[in-house]
CSV table of C-alpha atoms and ligand atoms in Angstrom, one decimal:
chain,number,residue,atom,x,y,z
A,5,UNK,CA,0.0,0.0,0.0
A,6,UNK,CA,1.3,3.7,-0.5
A,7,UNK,CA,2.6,5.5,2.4
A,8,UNK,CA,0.2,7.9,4.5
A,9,UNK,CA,0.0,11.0,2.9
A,10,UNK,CA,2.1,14.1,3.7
A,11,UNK,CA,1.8,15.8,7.6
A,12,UNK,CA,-0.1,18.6,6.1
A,13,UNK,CA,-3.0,16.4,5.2
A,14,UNK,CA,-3.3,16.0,8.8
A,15,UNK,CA,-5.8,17.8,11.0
A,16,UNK,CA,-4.7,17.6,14.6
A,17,UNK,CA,-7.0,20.6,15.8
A,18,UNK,CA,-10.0,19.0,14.2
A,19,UNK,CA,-13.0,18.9,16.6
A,20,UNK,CA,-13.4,15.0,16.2
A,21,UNK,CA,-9.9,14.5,16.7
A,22,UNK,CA,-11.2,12.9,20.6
A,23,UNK,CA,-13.7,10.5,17.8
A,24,UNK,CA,-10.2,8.8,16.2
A,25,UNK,CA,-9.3,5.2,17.1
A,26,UNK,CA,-5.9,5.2,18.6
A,27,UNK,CA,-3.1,5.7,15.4
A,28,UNK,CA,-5.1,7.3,13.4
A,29,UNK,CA,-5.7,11.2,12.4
A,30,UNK,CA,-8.0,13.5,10.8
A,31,UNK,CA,-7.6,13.7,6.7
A,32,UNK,CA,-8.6,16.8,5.3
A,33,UNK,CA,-10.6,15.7,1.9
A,34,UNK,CA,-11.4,12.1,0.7
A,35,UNK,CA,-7.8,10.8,0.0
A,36,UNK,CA,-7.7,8.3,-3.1
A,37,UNK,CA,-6.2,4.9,-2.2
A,38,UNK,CA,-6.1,1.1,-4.1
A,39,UNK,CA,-3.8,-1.6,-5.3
A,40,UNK,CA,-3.8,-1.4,-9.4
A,41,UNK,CA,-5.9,1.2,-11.5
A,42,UNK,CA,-9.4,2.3,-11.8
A,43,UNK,CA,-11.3,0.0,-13.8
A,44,UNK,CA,-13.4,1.5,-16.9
A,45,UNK,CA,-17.1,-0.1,-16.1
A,46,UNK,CA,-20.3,0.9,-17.5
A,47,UNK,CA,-22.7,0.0,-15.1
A,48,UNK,CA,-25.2,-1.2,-17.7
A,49,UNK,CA,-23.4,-3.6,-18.7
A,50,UNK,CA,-21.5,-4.3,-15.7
A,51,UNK,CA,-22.5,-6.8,-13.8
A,52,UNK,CA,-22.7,-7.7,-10.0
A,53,UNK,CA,-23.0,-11.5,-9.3
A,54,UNK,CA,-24.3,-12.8,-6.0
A,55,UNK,CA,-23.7,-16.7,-5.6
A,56,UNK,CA,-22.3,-19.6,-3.4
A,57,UNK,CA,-24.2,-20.9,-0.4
A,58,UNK,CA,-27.6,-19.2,-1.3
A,59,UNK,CA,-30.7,-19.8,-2.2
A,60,UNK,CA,-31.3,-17.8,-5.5
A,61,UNK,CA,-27.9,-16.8,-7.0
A,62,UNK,CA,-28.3,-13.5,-8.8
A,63,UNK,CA,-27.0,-11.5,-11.8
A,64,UNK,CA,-27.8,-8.2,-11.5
A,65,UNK,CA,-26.5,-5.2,-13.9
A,66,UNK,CA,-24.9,-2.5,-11.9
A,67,UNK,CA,-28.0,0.0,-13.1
A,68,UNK,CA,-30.3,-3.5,-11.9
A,69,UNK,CA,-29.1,-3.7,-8.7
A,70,UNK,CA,-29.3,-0.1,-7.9
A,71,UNK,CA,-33.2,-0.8,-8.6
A,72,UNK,CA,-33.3,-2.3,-5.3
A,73,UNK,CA,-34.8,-0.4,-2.5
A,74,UNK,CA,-32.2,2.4,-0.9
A,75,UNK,CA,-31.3,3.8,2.0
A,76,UNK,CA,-28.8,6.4,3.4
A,77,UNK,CA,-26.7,6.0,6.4
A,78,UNK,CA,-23.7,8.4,8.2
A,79,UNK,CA,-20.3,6.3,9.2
A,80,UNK,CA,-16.9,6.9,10.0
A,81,UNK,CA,-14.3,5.4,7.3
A,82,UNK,CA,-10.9,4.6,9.0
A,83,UNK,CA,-8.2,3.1,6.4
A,84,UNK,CA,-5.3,1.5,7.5
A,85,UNK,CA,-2.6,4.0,6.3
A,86,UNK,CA,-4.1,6.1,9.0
A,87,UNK,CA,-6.3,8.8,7.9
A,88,UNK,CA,-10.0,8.9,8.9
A,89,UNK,CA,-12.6,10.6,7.7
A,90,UNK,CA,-15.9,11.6,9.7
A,91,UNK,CA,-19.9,12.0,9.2
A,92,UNK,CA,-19.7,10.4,5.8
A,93,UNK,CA,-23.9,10.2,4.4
A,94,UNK,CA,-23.8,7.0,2.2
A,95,UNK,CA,-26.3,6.7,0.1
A,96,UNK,CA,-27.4,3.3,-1.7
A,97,UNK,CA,-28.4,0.1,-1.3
A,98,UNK,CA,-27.9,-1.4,2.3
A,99,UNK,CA,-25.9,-4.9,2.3
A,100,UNK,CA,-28.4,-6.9,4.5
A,101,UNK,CA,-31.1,-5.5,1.2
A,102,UNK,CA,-28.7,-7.6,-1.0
A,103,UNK,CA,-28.0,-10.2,1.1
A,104,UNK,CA,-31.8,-11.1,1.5
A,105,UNK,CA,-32.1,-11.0,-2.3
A,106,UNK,CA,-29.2,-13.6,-2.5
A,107,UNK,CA,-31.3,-15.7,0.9
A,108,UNK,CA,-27.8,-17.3,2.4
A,109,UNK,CA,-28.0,-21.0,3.4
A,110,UNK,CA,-28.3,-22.0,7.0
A,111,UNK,CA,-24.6,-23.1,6.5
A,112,UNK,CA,-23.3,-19.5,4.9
A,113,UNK,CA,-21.1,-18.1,7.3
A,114,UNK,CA,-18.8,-15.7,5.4
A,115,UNK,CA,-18.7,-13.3,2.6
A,116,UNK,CA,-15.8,-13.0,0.2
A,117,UNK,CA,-16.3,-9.8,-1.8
A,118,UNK,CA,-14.8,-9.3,-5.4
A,119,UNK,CA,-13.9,-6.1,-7.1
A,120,UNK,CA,-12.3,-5.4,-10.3
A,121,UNK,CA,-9.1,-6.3,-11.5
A,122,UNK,CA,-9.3,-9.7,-9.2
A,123,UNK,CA,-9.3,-8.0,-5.3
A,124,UNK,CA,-11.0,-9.7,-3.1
A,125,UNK,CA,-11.5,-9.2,1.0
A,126,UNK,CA,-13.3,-11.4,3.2
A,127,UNK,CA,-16.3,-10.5,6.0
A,128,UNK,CA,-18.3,-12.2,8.5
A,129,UNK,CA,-21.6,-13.0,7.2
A,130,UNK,CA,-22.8,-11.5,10.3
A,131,UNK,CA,-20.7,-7.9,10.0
A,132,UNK,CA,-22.5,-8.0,6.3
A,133,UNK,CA,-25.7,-7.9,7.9
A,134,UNK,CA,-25.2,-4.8,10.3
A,135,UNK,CA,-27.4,-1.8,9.6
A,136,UNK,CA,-24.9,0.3,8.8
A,137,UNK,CA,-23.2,-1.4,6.0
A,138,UNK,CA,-23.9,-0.2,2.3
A,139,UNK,CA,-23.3,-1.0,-1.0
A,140,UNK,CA,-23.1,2.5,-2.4
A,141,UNK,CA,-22.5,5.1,-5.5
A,142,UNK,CA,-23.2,8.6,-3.6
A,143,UNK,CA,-21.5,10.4,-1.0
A,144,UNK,CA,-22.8,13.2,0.3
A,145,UNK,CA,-25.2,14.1,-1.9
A,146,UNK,CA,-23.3,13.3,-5.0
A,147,UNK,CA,-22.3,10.2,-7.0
A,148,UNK,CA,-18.5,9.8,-6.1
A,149,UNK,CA,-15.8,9.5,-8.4
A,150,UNK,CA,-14.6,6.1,-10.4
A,151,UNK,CA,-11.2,6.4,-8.2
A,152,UNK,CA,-13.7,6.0,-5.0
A,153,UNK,CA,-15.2,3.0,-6.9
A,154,UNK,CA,-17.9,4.0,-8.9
A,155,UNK,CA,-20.8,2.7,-10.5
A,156,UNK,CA,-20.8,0.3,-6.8
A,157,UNK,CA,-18.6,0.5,-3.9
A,158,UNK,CA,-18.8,-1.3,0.0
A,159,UNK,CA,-19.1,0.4,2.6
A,160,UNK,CA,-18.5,-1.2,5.7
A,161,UNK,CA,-17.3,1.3,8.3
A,162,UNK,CA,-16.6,-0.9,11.9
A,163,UNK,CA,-13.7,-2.3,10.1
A,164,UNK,CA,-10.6,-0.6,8.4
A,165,UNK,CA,-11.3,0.5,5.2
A,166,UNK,CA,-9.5,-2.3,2.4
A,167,UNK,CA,-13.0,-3.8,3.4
A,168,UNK,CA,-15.1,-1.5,2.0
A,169,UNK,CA,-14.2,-2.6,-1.8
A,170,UNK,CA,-14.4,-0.7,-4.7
A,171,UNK,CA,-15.7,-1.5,-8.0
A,172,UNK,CA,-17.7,-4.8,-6.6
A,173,UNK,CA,-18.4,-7.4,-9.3
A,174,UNK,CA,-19.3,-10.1,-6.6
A,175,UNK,CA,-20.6,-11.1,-3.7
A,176,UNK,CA,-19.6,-14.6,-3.1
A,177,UNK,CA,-21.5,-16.2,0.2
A,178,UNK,CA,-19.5,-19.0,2.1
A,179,UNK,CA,-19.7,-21.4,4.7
A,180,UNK,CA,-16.3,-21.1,5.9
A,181,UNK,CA,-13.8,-17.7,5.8
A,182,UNK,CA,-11.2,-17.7,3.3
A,183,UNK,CA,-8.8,-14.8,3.3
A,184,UNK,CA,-9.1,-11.6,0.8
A,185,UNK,CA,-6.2,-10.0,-1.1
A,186,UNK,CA,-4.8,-7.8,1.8
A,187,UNK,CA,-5.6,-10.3,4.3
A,188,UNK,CA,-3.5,-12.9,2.8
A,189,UNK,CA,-0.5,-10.5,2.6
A,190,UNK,CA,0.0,-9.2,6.0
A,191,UNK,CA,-3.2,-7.5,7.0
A,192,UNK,CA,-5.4,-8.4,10.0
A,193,UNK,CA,-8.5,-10.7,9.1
A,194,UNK,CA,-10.9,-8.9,11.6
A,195,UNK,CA,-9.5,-5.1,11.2
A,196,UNK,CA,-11.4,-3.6,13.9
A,197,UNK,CA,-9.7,0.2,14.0
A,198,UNK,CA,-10.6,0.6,17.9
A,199,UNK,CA,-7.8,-2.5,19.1
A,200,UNK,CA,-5.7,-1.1,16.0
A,201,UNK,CA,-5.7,-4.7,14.5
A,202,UNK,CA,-3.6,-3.7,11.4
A,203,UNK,CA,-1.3,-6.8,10.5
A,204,UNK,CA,-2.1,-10.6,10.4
A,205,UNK,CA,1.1,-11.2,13.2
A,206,UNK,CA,-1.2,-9.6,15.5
A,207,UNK,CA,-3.7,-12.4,15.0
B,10,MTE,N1,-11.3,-3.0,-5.5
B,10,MTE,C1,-10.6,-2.4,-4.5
B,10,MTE,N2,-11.2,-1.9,-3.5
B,10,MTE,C2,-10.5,-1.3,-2.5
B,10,MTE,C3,-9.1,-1.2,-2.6
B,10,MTE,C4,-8.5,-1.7,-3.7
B,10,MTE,O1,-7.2,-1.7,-3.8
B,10,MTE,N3,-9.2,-2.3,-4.7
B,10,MTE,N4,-8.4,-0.5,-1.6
B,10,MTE,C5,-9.0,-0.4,-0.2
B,10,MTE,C6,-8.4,0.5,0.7
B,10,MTE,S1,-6.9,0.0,1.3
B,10,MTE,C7,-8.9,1.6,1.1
B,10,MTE,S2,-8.2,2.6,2.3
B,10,MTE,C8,-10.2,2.1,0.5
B,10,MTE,C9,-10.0,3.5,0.0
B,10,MTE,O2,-11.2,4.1,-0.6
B,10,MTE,P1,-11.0,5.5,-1.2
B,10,MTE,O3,-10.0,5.4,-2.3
B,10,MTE,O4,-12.4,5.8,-1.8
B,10,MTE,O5,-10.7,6.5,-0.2
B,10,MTE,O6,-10.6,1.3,-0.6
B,10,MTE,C10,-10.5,-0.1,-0.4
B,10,MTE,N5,-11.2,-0.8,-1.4
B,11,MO,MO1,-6.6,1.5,3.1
């Protein structure tokens, strides 16, 4: 991953700076940050699969599965490098919405989510399921850029942010976890930003 950006992208007088988990600090802006490029997609012809231990696997078109019913919810986004960003509105289509599309098996116990260009990143079935995570295209009013993952991003704020994937192509249900990209190369399985569990040695 690319270094943190430069000490005057940080806001140490910020008024949340008492809301940051310990390591991290304020960013000022939305900072840009992913393995590879930004993917070209036309979310028309895009498609999102759902599939794996559920009851009605599901190929949606991007422009499809922003058909289903919506929802807006505020987070905290917290990404490993350190920066944090604060009072976030999310707007799209909540991942327990999709999830009941898909109807997991009584075995499904796991999540692997796929984005573009082959990432990947694992999540409890369970942490899918909380109200506050959200597949999502608009930020604050507006429809965020393809570098923030455009036409379909995650957005699952408890954890640090290589969760929340960009550009998602697939949500594959399991009944057993499997480890994503970053999680097989050093980073923490669980990535809960309040015990700062930032590299797999901590495991
Ligand atoms: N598909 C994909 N999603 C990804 C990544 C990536 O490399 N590829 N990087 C993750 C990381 S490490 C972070 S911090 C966030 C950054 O989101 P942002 O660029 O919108 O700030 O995206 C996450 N989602
Ligand atoms: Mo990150």
């Amino acid at each position: 991953m690319p270094a943190p950006t430069a000490r005057s992208d940080h806001d140490v007088t910020s008024p949340n700076a008492h809301r940051l988990p310990p390591g991290q600090y304020e960013a000022r802006g939305w900072p840009v940050l992913h393995f590879g490029h930004a993917p070209a997609v036309d979310e028309r012809t895009q498609t999102i699969r759902g599939w794996g231990a559920v009851e009605n696997p599901t190929a949606w078109t991007i422009a499809e599965f922003k058909q289903l019913p919506t929802t807006t919810v505020r987070s905290d986004f917290h990404c490993v490098t350190k920066w944090s960003m604060f009072d976030n509105d999310w707007f799209g289509v909540a991942s327990r919405t999709a999830l009941a599309a898909l109807r997991p098996t009584a075995e499904a116990s796991h999540v692997m989510l796929h984005g573009a260009e082959g990432y990947t990143t694992n999540v409890p079935l369970d942490a899918m399921l909380d109200d506050d995570v959200i597949f999502t295209w608009r930020r604050d009013g507006e429809d965020i850029t393809v570098e923030h993952g455009w036409p379909l991003r995650l957005v699952l704020p408890k954890r640090y942010a290589w969760k929340s994937c960009k550009w998602v192509t697939g949500i594959e249900v399991m009944t057993a976890d499997r480890r994503g990209f970053w999680e097989e190369r050093g980073y923490h399985n669980d990535a809960f930003p309040e015990t700062e569990q930032r590299y797999s040695y901590q495991e």
